[in-house]
Coordinates of C-alpha atoms and ligand atoms in Angstrom, one line a residue:
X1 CA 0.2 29.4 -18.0
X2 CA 2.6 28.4 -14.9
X3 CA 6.0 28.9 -15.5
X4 CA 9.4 28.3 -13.1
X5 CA 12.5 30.2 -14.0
X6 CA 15.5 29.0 -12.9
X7 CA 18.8 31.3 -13.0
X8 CA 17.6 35.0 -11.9
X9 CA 20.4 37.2 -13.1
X10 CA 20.5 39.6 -16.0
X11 CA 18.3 37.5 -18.1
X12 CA 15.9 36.4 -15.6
X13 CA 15.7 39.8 -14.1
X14 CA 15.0 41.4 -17.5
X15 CA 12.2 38.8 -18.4
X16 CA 10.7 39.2 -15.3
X17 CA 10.3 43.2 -16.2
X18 CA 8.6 42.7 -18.9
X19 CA 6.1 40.5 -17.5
X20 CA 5.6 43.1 -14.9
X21 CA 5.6 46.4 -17.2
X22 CA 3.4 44.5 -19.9
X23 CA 1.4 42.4 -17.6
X24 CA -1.9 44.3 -19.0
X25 CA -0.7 44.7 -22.6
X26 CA -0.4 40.8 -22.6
X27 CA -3.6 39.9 -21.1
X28 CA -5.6 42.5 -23.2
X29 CA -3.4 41.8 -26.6
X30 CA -2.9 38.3 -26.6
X31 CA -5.3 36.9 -23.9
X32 CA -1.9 35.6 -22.0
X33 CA -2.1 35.5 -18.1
X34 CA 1.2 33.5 -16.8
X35 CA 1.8 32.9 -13.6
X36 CA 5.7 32.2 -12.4
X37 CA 5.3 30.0 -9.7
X38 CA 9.1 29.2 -9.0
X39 CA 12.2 30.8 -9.0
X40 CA 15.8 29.1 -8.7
X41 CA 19.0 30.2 -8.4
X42 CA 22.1 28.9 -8.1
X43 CA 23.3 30.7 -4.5
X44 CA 20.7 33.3 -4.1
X45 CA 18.3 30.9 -2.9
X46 CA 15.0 29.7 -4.3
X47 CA 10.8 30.5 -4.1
X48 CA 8.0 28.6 -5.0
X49 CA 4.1 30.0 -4.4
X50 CA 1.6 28.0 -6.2
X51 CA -0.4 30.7 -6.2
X52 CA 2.1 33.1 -8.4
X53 CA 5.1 35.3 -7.0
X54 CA 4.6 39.2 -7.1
X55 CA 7.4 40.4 -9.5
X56 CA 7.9 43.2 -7.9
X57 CA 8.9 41.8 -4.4
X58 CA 11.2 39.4 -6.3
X59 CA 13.3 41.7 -8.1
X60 CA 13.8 43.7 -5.1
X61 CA 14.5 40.5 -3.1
X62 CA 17.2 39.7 -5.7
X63 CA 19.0 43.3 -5.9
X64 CA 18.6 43.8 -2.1
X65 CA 20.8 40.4 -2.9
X66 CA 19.1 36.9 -1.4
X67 CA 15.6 35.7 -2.4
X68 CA 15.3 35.1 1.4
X69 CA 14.5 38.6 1.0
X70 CA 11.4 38.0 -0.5
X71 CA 8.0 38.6 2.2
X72 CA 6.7 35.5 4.0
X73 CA 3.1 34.8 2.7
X74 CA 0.8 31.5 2.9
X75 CA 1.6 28.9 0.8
X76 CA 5.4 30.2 0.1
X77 CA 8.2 27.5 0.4
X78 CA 11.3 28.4 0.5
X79 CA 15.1 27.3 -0.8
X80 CA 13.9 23.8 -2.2
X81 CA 17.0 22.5 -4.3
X82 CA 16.1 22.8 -8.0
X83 CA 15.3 19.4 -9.0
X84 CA 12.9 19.4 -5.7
X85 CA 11.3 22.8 -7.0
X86 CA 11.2 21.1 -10.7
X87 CA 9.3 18.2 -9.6
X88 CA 6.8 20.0 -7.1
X89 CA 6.1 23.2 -8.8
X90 CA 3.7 22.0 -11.2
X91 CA 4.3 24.0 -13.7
X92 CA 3.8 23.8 -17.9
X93 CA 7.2 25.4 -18.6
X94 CA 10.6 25.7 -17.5
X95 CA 12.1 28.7 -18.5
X96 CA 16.4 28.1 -18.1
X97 CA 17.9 31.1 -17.8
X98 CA 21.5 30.0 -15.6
X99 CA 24.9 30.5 -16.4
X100 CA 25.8 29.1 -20.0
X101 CA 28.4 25.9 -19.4
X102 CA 29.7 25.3 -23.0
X103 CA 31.6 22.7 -21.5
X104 CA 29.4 20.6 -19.8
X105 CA 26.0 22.4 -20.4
X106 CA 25.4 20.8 -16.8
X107 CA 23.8 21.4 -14.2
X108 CA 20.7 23.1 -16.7
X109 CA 21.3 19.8 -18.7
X110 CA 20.1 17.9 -16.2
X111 CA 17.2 20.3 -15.2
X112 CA 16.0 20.0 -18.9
X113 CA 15.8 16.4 -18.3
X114 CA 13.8 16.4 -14.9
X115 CA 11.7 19.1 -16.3
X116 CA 10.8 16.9 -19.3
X117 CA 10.1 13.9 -16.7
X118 CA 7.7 16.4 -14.8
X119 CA 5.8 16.8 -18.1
X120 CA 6.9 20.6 -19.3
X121 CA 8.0 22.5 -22.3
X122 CA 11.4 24.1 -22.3
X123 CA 12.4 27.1 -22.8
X124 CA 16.0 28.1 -22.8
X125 CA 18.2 31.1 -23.2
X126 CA 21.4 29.1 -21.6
X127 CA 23.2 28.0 -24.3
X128 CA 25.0 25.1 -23.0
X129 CA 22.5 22.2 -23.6
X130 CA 21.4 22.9 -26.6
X131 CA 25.0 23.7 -28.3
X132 CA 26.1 20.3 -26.7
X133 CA 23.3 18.1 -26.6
X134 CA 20.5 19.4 -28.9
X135 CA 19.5 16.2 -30.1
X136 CA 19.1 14.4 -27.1
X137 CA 17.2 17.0 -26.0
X138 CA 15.1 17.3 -29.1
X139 CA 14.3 13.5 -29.2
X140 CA 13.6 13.8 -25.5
X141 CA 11.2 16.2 -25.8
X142 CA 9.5 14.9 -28.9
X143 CA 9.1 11.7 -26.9
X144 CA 6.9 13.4 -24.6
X145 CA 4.7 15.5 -26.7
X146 CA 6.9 18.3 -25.0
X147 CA 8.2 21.8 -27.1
X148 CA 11.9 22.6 -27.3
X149 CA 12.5 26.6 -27.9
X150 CA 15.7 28.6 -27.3
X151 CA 15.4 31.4 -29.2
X152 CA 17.0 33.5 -26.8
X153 CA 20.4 31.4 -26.8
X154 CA 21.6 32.7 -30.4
X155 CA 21.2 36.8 -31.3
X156 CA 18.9 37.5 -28.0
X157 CA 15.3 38.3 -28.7
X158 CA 16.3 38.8 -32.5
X159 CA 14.4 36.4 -33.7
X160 CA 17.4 34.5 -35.6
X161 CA 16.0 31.3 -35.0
X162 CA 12.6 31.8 -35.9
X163 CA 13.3 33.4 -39.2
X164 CA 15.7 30.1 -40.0
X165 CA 12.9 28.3 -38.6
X166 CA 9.7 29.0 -39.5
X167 CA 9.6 31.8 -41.9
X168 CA 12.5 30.8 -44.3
X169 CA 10.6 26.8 -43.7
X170 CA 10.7 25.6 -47.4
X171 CA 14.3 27.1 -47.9
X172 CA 17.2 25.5 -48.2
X173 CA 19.7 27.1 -45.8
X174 CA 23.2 26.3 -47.3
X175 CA 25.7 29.1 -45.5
X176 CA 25.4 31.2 -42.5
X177 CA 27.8 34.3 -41.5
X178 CA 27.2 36.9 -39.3
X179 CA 28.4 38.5 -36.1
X180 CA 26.8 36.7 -33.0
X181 CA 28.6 38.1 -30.4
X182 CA 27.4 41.6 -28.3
X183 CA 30.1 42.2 -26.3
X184 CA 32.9 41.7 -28.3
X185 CA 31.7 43.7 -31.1
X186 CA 30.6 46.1 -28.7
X187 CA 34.4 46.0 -27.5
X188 CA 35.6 46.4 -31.1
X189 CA 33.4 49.6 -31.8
X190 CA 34.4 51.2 -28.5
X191 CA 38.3 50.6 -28.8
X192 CA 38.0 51.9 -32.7
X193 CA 37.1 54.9 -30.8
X194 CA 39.9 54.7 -28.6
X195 CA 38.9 53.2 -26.0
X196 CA 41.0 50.7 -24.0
X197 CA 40.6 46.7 -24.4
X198 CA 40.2 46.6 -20.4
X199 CA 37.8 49.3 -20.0
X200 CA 35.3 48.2 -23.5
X201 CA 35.2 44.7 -21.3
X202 CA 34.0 46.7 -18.2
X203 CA 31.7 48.9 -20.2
X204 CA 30.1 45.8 -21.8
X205 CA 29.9 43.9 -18.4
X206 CA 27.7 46.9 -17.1
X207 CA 25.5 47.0 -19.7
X208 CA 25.0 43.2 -19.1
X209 CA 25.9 42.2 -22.2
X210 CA 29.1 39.7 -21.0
X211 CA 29.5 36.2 -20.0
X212 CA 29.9 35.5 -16.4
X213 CA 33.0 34.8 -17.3
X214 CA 33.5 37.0 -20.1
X215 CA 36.8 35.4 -21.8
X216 CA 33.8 32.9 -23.0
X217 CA 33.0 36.4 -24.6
X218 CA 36.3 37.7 -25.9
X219 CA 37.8 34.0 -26.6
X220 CA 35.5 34.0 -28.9
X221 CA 33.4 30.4 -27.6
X222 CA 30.3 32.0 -26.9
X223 CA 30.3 33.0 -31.1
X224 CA 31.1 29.5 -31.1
X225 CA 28.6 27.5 -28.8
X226 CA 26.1 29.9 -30.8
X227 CA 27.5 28.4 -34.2
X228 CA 27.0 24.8 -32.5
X229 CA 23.3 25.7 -31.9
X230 CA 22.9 26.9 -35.4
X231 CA 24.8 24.3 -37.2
X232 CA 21.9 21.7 -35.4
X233 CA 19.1 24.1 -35.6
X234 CA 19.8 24.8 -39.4
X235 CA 21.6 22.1 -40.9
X236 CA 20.9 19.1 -38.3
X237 CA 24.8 18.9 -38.4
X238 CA 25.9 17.9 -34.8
X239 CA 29.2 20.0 -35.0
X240 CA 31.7 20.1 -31.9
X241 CA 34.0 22.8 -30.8
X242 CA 37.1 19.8 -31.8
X243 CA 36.3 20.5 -35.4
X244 CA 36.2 24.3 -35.7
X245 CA 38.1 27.0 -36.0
X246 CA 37.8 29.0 -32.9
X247 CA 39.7 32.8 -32.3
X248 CA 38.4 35.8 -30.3
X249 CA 40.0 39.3 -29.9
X250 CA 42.2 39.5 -27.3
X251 CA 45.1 39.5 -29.0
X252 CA 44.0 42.4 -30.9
X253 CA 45.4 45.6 -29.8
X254 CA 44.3 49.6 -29.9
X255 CA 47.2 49.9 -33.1
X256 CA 45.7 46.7 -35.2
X257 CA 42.4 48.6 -34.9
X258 CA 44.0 51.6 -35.8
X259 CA 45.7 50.2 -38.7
X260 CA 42.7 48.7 -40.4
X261 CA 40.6 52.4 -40.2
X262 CA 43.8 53.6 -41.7
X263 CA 43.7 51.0 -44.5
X264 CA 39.8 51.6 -44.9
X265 CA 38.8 48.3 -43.4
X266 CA 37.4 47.7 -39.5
X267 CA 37.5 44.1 -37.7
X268 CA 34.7 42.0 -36.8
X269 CA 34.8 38.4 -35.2
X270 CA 32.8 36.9 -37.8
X271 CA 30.7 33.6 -37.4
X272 CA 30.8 31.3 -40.8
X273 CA 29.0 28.1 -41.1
X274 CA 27.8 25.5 -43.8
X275 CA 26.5 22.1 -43.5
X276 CA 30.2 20.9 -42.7
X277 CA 31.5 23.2 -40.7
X278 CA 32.0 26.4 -39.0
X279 CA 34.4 28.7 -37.8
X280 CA 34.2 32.1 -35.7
X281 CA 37.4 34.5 -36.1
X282 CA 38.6 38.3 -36.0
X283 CA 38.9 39.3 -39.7
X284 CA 39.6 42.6 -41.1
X285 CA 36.4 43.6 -43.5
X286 CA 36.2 46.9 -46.3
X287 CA 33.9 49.8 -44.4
X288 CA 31.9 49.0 -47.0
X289 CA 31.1 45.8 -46.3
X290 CA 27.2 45.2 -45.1
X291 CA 28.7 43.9 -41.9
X292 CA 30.9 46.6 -41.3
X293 CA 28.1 49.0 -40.0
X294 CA 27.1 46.4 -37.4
X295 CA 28.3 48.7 -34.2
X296 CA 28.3 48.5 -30.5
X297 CA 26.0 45.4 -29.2
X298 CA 24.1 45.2 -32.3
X299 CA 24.6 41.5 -34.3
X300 CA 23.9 40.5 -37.7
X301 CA 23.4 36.8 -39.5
X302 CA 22.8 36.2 -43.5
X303 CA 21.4 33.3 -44.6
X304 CA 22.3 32.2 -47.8
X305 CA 19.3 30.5 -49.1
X306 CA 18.2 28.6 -52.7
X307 CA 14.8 30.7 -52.9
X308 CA 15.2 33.9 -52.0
X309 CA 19.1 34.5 -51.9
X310 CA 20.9 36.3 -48.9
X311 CA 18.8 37.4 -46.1
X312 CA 20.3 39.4 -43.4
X313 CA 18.8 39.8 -40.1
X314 CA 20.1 42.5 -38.0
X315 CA 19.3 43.6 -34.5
X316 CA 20.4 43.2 -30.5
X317 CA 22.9 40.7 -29.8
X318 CA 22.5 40.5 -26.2
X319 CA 21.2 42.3 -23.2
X320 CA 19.2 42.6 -20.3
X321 CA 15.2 43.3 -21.9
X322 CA 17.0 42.1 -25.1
X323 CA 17.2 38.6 -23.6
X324 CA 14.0 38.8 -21.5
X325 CA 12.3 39.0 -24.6
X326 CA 13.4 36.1 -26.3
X327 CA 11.7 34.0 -23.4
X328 CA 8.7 35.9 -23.6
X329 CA 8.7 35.3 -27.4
X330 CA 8.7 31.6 -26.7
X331 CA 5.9 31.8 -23.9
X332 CA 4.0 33.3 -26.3
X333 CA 4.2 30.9 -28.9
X334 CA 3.6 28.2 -26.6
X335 CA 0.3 29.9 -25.4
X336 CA -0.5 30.5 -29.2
X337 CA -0.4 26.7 -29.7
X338 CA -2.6 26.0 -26.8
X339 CA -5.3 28.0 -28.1
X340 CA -5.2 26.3 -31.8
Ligands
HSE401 N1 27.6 37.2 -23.9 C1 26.7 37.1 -25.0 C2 27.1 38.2 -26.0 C3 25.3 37.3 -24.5 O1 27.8 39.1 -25.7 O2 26.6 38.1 -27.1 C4 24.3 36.9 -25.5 O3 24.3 35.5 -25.8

């Protein structure tokens, strides 16, 4: 299976690890082989060898900085704009890893697009298009025979979506609440341990758990693009961010924190969503509550559901392998419907 990645930071860079490290275990466990033929990014220049790129050489190209880094060999173009590497790579699956826009979803809305026009599945862990334009996209894609996964846009790897999708299938879904934000939570844990607001951000941007622009983060609008996603994924509600409630945490301080452990109770920015609506927003729970132990970069959803009552999922919110694993969860299943 060829596959072009476009966006090669924390994401891309963690994916691309787990190809290399499991290369074998892949090939030997599942019969999977891929190939990534292309990689784009948006400043760091781009690569495309038909013939597959040595994962090695490109993650030291990337953190020596430039792609230009990458060794000359035959066959290797170099720097073709994305939608030129889209249409010529020749690849089954585009794999859209760039920087979420949760206001535009552009440009990887428009990649989607020219990747469904070159004939090939999508797999996506930026959130943009799919929290803005899931429909078109999905209606797109069915149009052309073409799969539409993102599991990696809501909860990382932890397969949130999947469990919605396919093992709860034949459920009815009717309320959703959880936390679905690493860093912040992350932030909140750290500061109830007296940490400052300023250095719980840093912390959580080096452990690649932020935004590139984390007040997307701490604004609370990533919780809420990732509410978008599910309110279409689970309810095929299109919601918009004009009809929610949306507050983050950085108006709370070290001595709100404080108070709450002194009242037995601890904040979380908790994501709620039904059929008609959703809202993401700091509250103040009992230490007793299930989501109260959900520390550090860990997240948590419950589904509320007709046949089997609540069922809470619980595992990494975001991160480096964390994320890289969500697109190779989605390769996978895309090679596991080839061979049916
Ligand atoms: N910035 C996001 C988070 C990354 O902290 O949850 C995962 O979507």
């Amino acid at each position: 299976m060829k596959l072009a990645l476009i966006g090669f930071g924390t994401v891309g860079q963690g994916f691309v690890e787990i190809l290399r490290d499991k290369g074998a275990a892949l090939r030997d466990q599942y019969g999977f082989a891929p190939q990534l033929v292309a990689v784009a990014t948006r400043s760091r220049g781009s690569l495309l060898l038909a013939s597959g790129l040595d994962y090695d050489a490109l993650l030291t190209a990337i953190a020596g900085g430039h792609l230009d880094q990458y060794p000359d060999m035959p066959g290797l173009q170099r720097n073709l704009s994305t939608e030129a590497l889209i249409q010529q790579c020749g690849a089954e699956v585009l794999l859209e890893a760039g920087t979420t826009d949760l206001q535009s979803g552009q440009p990887a809305l428009d990649y989607c697009y020219a990747a469904l026009d070159a004939n090939m599945h999508l797999v996506l862990a930026n959130k943009g298009p799919i929290a803005l334009a899931y429909n078109e996209l999905r209606e797109r894609a069915q149009a052309k025979g073409k799969r539409l996964l993102f599991e990696g846009t809501v909860m990382a790897g932890t397969p949130s979506l999947r469990l919605a999708l396919q093992a709860l299938a034949g459920c009815t879904i009717s309320e959703a609440h959880g936390i679905i934000n690493g860093t912040t939570n992350y932030m909140l844990t750290q500061m109830e341990g007296g940490m400052s607001y300023s250095e719980a951000l840093a912390q959580a941007q080096a452990l690649g758990y932020a935004e590139a622009d984390p007040t997307a983060d701490v604004d609370g609008w990533d919780a809420a693009g990732k509410a978008l996603i599910l309110a279409a994924a689970l309810f095929n509600q299109k919601l918009t961010f004009a009809n929610m409630t949306v507050r983050g945490i950085s108006q709370i301080s070290l001595e709100d924190i404080h108070a709450a452990r002194t009242a037995g109770e601890r904040w979380k920015l908790i994501a709620h969503l039904t059929p008609s609506g959703a809202s993401v927003q700091p509250m103040r729970i009992p230490l007793a509550h299930p989501l109260a132990g959900v520390s550090g970069g860990t997240n948590a959803l419950t589904l509320s559901t007709d046949l089997l009552g609540d069922v809470t999922l619980i595992g990494a919110g975001a991160g480096r392998k964390q994320t890289g694993f969500a697109l190779l969860a989605d390769v996978l299943e895309l090679h596991r419907m080839k061979q049916r």
